[in-house]
Short mmCIF file of C-alpha atoms and ligand atoms in Angstrom, two decimals:
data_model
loop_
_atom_site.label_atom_id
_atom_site.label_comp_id
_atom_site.label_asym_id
_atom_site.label_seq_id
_atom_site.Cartn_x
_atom_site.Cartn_y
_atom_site.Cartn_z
CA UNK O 1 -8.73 22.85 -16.46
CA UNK O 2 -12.26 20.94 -16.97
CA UNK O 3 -13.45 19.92 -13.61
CA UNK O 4 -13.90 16.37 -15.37
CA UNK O 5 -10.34 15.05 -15.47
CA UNK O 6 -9.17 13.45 -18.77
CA UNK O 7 -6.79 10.76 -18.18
CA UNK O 8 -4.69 9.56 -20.84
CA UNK O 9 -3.12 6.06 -20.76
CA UNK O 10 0.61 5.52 -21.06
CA UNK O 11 0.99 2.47 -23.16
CA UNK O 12 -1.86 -0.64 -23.80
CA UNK O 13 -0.78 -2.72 -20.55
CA UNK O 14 -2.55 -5.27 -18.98
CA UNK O 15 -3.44 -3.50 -15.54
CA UNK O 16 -4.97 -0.54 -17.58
CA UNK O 17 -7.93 -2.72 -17.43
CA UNK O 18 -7.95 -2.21 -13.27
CA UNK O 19 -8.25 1.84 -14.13
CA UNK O 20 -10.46 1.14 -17.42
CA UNK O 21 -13.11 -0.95 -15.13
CA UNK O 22 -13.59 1.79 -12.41
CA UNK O 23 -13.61 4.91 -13.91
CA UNK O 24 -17.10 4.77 -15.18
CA UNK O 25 -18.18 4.44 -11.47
CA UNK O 26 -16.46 8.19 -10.84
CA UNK O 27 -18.13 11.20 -11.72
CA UNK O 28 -15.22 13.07 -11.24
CA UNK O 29 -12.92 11.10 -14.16
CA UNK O 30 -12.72 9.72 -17.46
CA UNK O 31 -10.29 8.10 -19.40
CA UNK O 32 -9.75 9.85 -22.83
CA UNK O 33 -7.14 8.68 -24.56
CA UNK O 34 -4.51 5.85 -25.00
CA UNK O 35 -1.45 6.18 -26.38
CA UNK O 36 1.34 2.96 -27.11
CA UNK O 37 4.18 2.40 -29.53
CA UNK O 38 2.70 1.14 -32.22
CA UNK O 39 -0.57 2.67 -34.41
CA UNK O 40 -2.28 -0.46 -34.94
CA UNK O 41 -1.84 -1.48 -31.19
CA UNK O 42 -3.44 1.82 -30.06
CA UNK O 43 -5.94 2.02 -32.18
CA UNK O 44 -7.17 -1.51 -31.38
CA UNK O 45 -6.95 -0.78 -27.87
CA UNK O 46 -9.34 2.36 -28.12
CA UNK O 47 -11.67 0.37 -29.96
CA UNK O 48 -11.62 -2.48 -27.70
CA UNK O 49 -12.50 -0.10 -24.66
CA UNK O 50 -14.36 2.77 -26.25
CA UNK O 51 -11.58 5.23 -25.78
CA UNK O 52 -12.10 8.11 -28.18
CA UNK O 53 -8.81 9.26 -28.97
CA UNK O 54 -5.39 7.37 -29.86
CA UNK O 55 -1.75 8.75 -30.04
CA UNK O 56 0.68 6.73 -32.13
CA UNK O 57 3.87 7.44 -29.66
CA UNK O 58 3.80 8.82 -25.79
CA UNK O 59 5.42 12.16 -26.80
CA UNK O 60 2.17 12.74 -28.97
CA UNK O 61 -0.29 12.48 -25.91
CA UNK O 62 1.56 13.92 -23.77
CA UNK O 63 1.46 17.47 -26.26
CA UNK O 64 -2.26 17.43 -26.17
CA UNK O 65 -4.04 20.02 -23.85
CA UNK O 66 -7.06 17.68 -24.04
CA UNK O 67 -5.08 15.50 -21.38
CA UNK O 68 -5.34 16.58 -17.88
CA UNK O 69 -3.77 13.05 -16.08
CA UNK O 70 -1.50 10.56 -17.05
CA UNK O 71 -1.77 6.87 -15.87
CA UNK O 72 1.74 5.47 -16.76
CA UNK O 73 1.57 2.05 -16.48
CA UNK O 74 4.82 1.14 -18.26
CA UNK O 75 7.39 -1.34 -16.99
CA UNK O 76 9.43 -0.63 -14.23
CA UNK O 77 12.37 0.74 -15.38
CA UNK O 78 10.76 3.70 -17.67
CA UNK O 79 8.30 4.74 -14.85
CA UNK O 80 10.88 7.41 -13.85
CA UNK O 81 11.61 8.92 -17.50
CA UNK O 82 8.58 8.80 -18.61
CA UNK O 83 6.77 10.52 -15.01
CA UNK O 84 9.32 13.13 -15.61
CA UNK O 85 8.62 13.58 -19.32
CA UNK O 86 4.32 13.94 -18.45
CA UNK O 87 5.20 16.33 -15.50
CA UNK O 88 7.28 18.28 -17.60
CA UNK O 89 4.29 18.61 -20.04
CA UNK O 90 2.55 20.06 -17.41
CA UNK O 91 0.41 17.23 -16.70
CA UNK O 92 -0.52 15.28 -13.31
CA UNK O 93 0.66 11.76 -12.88
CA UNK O 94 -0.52 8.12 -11.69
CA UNK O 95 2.25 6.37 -11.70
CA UNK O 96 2.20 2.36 -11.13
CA UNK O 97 4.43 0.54 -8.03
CA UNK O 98 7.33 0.94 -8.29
CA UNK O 99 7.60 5.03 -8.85
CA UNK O 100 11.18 4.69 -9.55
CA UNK O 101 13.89 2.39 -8.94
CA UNK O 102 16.29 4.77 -6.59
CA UNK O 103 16.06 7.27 -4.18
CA UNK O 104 17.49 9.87 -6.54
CA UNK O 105 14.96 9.33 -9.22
CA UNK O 106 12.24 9.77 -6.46
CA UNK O 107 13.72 13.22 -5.46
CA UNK O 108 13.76 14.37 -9.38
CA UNK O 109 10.38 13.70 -9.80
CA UNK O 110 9.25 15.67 -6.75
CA UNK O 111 11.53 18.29 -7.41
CA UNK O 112 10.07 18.10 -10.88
CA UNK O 113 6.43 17.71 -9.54
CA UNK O 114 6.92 20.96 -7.29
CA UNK O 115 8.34 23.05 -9.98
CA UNK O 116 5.32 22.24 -12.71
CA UNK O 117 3.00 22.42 -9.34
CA UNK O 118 1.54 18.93 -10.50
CA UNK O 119 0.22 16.07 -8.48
CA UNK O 120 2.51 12.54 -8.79
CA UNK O 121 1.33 9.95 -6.90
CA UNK O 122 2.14 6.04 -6.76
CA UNK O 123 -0.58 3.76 -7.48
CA UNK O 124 -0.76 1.63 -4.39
CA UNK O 125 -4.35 1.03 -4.30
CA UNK O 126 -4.51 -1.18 -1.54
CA UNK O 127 -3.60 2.60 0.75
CA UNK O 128 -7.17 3.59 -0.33
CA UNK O 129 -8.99 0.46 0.58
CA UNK O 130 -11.22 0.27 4.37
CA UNK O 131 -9.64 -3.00 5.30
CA UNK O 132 -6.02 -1.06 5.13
CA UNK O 133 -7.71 2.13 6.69
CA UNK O 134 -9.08 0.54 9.34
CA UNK O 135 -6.43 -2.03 9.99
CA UNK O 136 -4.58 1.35 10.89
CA UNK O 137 -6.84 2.76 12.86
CA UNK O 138 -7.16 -0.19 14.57
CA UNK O 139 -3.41 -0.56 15.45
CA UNK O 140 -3.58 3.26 16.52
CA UNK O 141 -6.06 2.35 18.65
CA UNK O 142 -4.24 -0.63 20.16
CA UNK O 143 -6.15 -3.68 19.44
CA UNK O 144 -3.03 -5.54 19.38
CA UNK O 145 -1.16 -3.97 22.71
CA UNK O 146 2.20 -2.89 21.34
CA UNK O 147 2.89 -3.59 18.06
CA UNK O 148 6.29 -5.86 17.94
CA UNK O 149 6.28 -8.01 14.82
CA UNK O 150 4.92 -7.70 11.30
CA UNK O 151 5.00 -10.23 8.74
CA UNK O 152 3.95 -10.01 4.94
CA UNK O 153 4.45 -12.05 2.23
CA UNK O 154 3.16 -12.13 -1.52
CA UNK O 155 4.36 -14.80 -4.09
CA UNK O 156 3.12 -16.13 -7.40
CA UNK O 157 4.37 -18.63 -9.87
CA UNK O 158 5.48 -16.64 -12.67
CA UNK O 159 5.43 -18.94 -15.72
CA UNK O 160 5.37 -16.62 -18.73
CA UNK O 161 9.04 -16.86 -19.26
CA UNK O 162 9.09 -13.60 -21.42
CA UNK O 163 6.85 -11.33 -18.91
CA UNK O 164 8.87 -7.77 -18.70
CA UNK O 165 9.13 -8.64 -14.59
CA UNK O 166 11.98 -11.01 -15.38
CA UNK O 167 14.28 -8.51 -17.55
CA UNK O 168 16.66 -6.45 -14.76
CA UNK O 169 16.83 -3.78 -17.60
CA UNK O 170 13.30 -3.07 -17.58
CA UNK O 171 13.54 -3.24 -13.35
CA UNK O 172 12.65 -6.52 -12.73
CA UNK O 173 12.39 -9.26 -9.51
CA UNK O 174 9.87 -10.22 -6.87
CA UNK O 175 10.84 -7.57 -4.93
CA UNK O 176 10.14 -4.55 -6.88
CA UNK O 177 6.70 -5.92 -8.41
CA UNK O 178 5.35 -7.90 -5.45
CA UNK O 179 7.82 -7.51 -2.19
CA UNK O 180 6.81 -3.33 -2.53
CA UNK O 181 3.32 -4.44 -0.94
CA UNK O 182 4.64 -5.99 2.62
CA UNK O 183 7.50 -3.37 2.92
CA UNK O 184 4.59 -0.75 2.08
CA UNK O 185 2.48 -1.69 4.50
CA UNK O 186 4.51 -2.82 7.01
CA UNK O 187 6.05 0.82 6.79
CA UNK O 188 2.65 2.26 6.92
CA UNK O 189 1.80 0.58 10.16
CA UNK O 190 4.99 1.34 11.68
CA UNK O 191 4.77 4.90 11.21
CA UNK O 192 8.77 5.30 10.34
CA UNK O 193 11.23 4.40 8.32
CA UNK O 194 13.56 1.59 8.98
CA UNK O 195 17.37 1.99 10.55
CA UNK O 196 18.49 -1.31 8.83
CA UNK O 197 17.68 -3.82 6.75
CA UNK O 198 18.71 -7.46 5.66
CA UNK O 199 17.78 -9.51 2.79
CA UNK O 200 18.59 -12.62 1.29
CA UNK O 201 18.13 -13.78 -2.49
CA UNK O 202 17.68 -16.59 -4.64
CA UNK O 203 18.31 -15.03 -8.42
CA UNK O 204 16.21 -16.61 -11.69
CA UNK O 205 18.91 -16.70 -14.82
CA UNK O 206 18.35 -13.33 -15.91
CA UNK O 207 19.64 -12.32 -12.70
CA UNK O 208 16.65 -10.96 -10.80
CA UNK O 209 15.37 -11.93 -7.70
CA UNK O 210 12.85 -14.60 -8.09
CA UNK O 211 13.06 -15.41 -4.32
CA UNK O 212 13.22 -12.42 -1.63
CA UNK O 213 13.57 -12.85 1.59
CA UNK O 214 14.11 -9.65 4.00
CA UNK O 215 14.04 -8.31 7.31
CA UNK O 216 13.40 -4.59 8.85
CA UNK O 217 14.31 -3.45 12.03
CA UNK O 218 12.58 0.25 13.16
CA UNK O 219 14.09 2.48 15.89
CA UNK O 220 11.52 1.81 18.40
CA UNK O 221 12.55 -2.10 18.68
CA UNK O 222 9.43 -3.28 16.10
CA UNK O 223 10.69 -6.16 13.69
CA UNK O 224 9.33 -6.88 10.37
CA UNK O 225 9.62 -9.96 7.96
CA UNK O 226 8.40 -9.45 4.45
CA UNK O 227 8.91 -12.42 1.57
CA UNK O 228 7.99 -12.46 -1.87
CA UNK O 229 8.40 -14.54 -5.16
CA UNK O 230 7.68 -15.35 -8.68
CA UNK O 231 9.17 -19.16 -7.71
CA UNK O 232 6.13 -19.58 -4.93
CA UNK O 233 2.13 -20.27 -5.36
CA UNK O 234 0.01 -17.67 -4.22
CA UNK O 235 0.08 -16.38 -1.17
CA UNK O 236 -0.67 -13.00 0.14
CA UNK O 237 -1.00 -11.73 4.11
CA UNK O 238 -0.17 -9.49 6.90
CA UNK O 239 0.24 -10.63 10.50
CA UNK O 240 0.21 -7.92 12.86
CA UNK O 241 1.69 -9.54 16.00
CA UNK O 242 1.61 -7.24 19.20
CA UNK O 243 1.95 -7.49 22.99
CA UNK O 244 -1.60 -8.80 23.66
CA UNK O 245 -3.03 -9.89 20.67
CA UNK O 246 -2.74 -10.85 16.66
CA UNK O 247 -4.37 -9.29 13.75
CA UNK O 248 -4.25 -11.57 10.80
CA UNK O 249 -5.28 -9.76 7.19
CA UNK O 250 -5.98 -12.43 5.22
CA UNK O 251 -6.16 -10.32 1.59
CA UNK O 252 -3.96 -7.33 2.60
CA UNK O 253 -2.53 -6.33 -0.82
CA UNK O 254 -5.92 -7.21 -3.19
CA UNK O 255 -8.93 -6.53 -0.75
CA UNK O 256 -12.28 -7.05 -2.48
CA UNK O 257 -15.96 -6.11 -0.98
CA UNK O 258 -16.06 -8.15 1.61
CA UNK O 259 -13.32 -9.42 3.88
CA UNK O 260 -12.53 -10.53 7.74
CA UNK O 261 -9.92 -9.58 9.92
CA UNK O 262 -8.86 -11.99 12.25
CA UNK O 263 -7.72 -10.77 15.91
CA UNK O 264 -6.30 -13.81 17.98
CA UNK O 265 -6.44 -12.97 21.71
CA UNK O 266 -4.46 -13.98 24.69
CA UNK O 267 -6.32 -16.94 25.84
CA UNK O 268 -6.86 -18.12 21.64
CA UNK O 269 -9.68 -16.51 21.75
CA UNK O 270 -10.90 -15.65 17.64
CA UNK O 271 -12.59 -12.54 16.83
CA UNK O 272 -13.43 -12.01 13.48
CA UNK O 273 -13.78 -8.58 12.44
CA UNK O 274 -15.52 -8.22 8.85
CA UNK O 275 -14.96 -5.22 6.75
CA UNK O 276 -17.59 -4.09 4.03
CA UNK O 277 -14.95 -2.33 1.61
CA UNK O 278 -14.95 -1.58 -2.16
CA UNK O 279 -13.99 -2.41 -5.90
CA UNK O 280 -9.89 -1.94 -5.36
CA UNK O 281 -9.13 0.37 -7.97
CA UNK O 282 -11.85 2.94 -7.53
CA UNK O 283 -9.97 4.60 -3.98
CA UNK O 284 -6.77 5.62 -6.17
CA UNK O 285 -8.62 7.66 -8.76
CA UNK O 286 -11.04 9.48 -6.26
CA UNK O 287 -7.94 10.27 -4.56
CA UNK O 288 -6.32 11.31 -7.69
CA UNK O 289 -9.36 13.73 -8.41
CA UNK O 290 -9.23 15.18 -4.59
CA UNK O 291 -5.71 16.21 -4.70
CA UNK O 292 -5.96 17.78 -8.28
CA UNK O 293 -9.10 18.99 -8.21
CA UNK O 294 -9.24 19.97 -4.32
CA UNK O 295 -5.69 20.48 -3.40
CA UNK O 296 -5.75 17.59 -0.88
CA UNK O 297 -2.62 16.03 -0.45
CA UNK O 298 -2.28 12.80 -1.91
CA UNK O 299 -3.07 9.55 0.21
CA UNK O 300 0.42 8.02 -1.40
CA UNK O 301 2.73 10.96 -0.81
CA UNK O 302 6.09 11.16 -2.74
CA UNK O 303 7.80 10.81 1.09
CA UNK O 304 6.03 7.68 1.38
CA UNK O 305 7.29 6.75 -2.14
CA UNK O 306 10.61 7.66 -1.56
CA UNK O 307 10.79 5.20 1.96
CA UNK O 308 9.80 2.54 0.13
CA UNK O 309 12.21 2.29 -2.45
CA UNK O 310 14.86 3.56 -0.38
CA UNK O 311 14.16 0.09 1.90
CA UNK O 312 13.57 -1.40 -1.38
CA UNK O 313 17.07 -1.01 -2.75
CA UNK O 314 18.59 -1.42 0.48
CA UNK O 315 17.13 -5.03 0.64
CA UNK O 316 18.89 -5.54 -2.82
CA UNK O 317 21.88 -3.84 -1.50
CA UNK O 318 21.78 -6.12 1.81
CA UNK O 319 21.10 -9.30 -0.71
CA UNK O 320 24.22 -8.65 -3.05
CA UNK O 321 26.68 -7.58 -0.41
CA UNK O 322 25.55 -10.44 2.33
CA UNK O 323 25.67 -7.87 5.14
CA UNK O 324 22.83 -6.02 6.93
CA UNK O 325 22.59 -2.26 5.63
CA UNK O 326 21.58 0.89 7.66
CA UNK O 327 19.65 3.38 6.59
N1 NAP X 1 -1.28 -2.02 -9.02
C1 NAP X 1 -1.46 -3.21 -9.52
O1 NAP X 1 -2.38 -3.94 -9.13
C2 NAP X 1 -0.57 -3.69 -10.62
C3 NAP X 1 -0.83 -4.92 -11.23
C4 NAP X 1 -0.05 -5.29 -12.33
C5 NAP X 1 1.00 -4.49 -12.74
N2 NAP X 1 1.25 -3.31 -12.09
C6 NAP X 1 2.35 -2.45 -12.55
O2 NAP X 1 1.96 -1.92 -13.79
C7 NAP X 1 3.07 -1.83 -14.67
C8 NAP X 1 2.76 -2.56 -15.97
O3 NAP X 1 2.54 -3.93 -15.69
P1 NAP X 1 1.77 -4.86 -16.75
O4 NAP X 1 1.90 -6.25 -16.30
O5 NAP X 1 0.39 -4.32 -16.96
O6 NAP X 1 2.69 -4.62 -18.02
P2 NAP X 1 2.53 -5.15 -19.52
O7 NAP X 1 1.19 -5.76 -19.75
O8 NAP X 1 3.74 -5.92 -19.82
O9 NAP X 1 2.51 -3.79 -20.35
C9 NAP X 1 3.54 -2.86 -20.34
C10 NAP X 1 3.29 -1.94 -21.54
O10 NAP X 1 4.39 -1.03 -21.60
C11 NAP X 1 4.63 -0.68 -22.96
N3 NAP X 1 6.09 -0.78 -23.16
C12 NAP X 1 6.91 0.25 -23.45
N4 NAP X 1 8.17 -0.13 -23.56
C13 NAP X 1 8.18 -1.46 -23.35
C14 NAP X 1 9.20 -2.44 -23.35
N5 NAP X 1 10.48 -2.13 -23.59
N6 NAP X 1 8.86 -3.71 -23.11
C15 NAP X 1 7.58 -4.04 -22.86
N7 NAP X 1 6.56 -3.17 -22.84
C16 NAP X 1 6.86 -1.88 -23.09
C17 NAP X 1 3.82 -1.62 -23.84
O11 NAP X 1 2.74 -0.87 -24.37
P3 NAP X 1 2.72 -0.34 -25.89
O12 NAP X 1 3.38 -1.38 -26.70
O13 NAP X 1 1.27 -0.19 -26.16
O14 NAP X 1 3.44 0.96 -25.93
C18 NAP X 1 3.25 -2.65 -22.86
O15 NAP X 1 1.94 -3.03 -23.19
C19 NAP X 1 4.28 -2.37 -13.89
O16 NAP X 1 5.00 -1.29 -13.36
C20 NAP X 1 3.65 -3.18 -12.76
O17 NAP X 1 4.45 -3.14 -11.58
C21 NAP X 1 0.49 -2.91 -11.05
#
């Protein structure tokens, strides 16, 4: 394999851009193709972005040897089909939140994964940011006493009626496209899984969740409250309550270069803690290129993956049964 990896695009979607904007910063990567549905689409697409070659389906691309990585950015609902299709063409995979949409689809892909001896990885960029580095290290290192409550919430008004997030075929709902970052991080923080979980809906008319409200409790007695919406302006935070003090992230899930921590002592004292970090979407391909190139694991394992949709579709179980469910 060329020690430049050629990454091939799954499809023309809109947060290709995020990938498209930060590979030219990486030595280490380069995007080489694009493939989508349609010709015409494709073909405008490569133009648009300087891509130099186009594939008129995704079976085509995925064929080429020219293709080392895959960046599958489809909806939802074909993440897991499609991951399992690139792996099986032998090639490595950055797969867009959510990886798959149950448990058991997370276990074929690493199963699948193992077998091919590829890298699969979720594309939670926020993992490879500082601010969410060092917000860990600084829980670990116990500037907030014990840790005993975590709350997270990220909502948007969603007002493109048609947008793919809204269709439960294609695995839509706040949950799955924005709730994923709170119960990500909260789990991150907390080290462990959950033992149960309870959630509580408000459903659009297609039937997905368009309101989410859940709850986690962990082993060790920490709580954790995570929200998220398409009904809801903007909002986006992590509060990291603990035993002596508060860490507020005020841009947990879309860090830029420059953003403050705020740690809220005992006495109301306010620190503010600022964090020099980087363009979001760089951290994920680096990473990418050290576990395929290096044989580091990846930041964004596939047990990590699997936790999160496993709480993930126990919230939804939780929410359509009206009972709290264990994991
Ligand atoms: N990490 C992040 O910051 C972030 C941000 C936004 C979205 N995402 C994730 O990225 C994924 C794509 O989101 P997006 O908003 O960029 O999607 P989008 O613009 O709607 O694009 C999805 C693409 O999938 C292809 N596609 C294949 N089958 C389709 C179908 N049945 N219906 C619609 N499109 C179909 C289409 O490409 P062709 O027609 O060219 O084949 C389409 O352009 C989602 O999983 C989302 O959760 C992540």
């Amino acid at each position: 394999m060329s020690r430049i990896l050629r990454w091939g695009l799954l499809s023309t979607a809109r947060i290709n851009r995020a990938i498209l904007t930060a590979m030219p910063h990486s030595p280490r990567n380069v995007v080489t193709a694009v493939a989508s549905r349609s010709a015409a689409r494709a073909a405008a697409y490569a133009a648009e972005w300087k891509i130099a070659r186009t594939f008129a389906s995704y079976e085509a691309m995925l064929a080429d040897p020219d293709v080392d990585v895959i960046y599958n950015s489809l909806p939802n609902a074909l993440h897991t089909e499609w991951t399992l299709k690139a792996v099986q063409a032998g090639k490595h995979v950055l797969c867009e939140k959510p990886l798959a949409l149950t448990v058991a689809d997370v276990d074929a892909i690493a199963a699948a994964a193992q077998q091919a001896g590829v890298v699969v990885a979720e594309a939670f960029m926020y993992r490879h940011h500082p601010q969410t580095l060092r917000v860990k290290e600084m829980i670990g290192q116990g500037a907030v006493g014990e840790m005993r409550l975590l709350r997270g919430a990220f909502s948007y008004l969603l007002t493109n009626r048609s947008d793919v997030r809204l269709l439960p075929e294609l695995g839509g709902g706040s949950l799955w496209d924005v709730g994923c970052y709170p119960i990500s991080f909260a789990r991150f923080l907390a080290g462990a899984e959950p033992v149960e979980v309870f959630g509580w809906q408000v459903s659009g008319p297609s039937g997905v969740d368009e309101l989410f409200a859940g709850q986690l409790r962990f082993a060790n007695g920490l709580l954790a409250q995570v929200d998220s919406a398409f009904q809801l302006p903007f909002r986006s935070f992590m509060e990291i309550a603990g035993s002596e003090r508060t860490l507020t992230v005020a841009a947990p899930f879309k860090p830029q270069t420059n953003e403050e921590l705020i740690l809220r002592h005992k006495n109301d004292l306010i620190e503010v803690i600022k964090i020099a970090g980087e363009p979001l979407y760089r951290g994920e391909i680096e990473d990418m290129a050290d576990a395929v190139l290096l044989g580091k694991p990846p930041r964004v394992g596939l047990a990590e993956s699997r936790g999160n949709v496993a709480t993930i579709t126990a919230l939804l179980e939780s929410a359509h049964s009206n009972r709290p469910v264990r994991l």
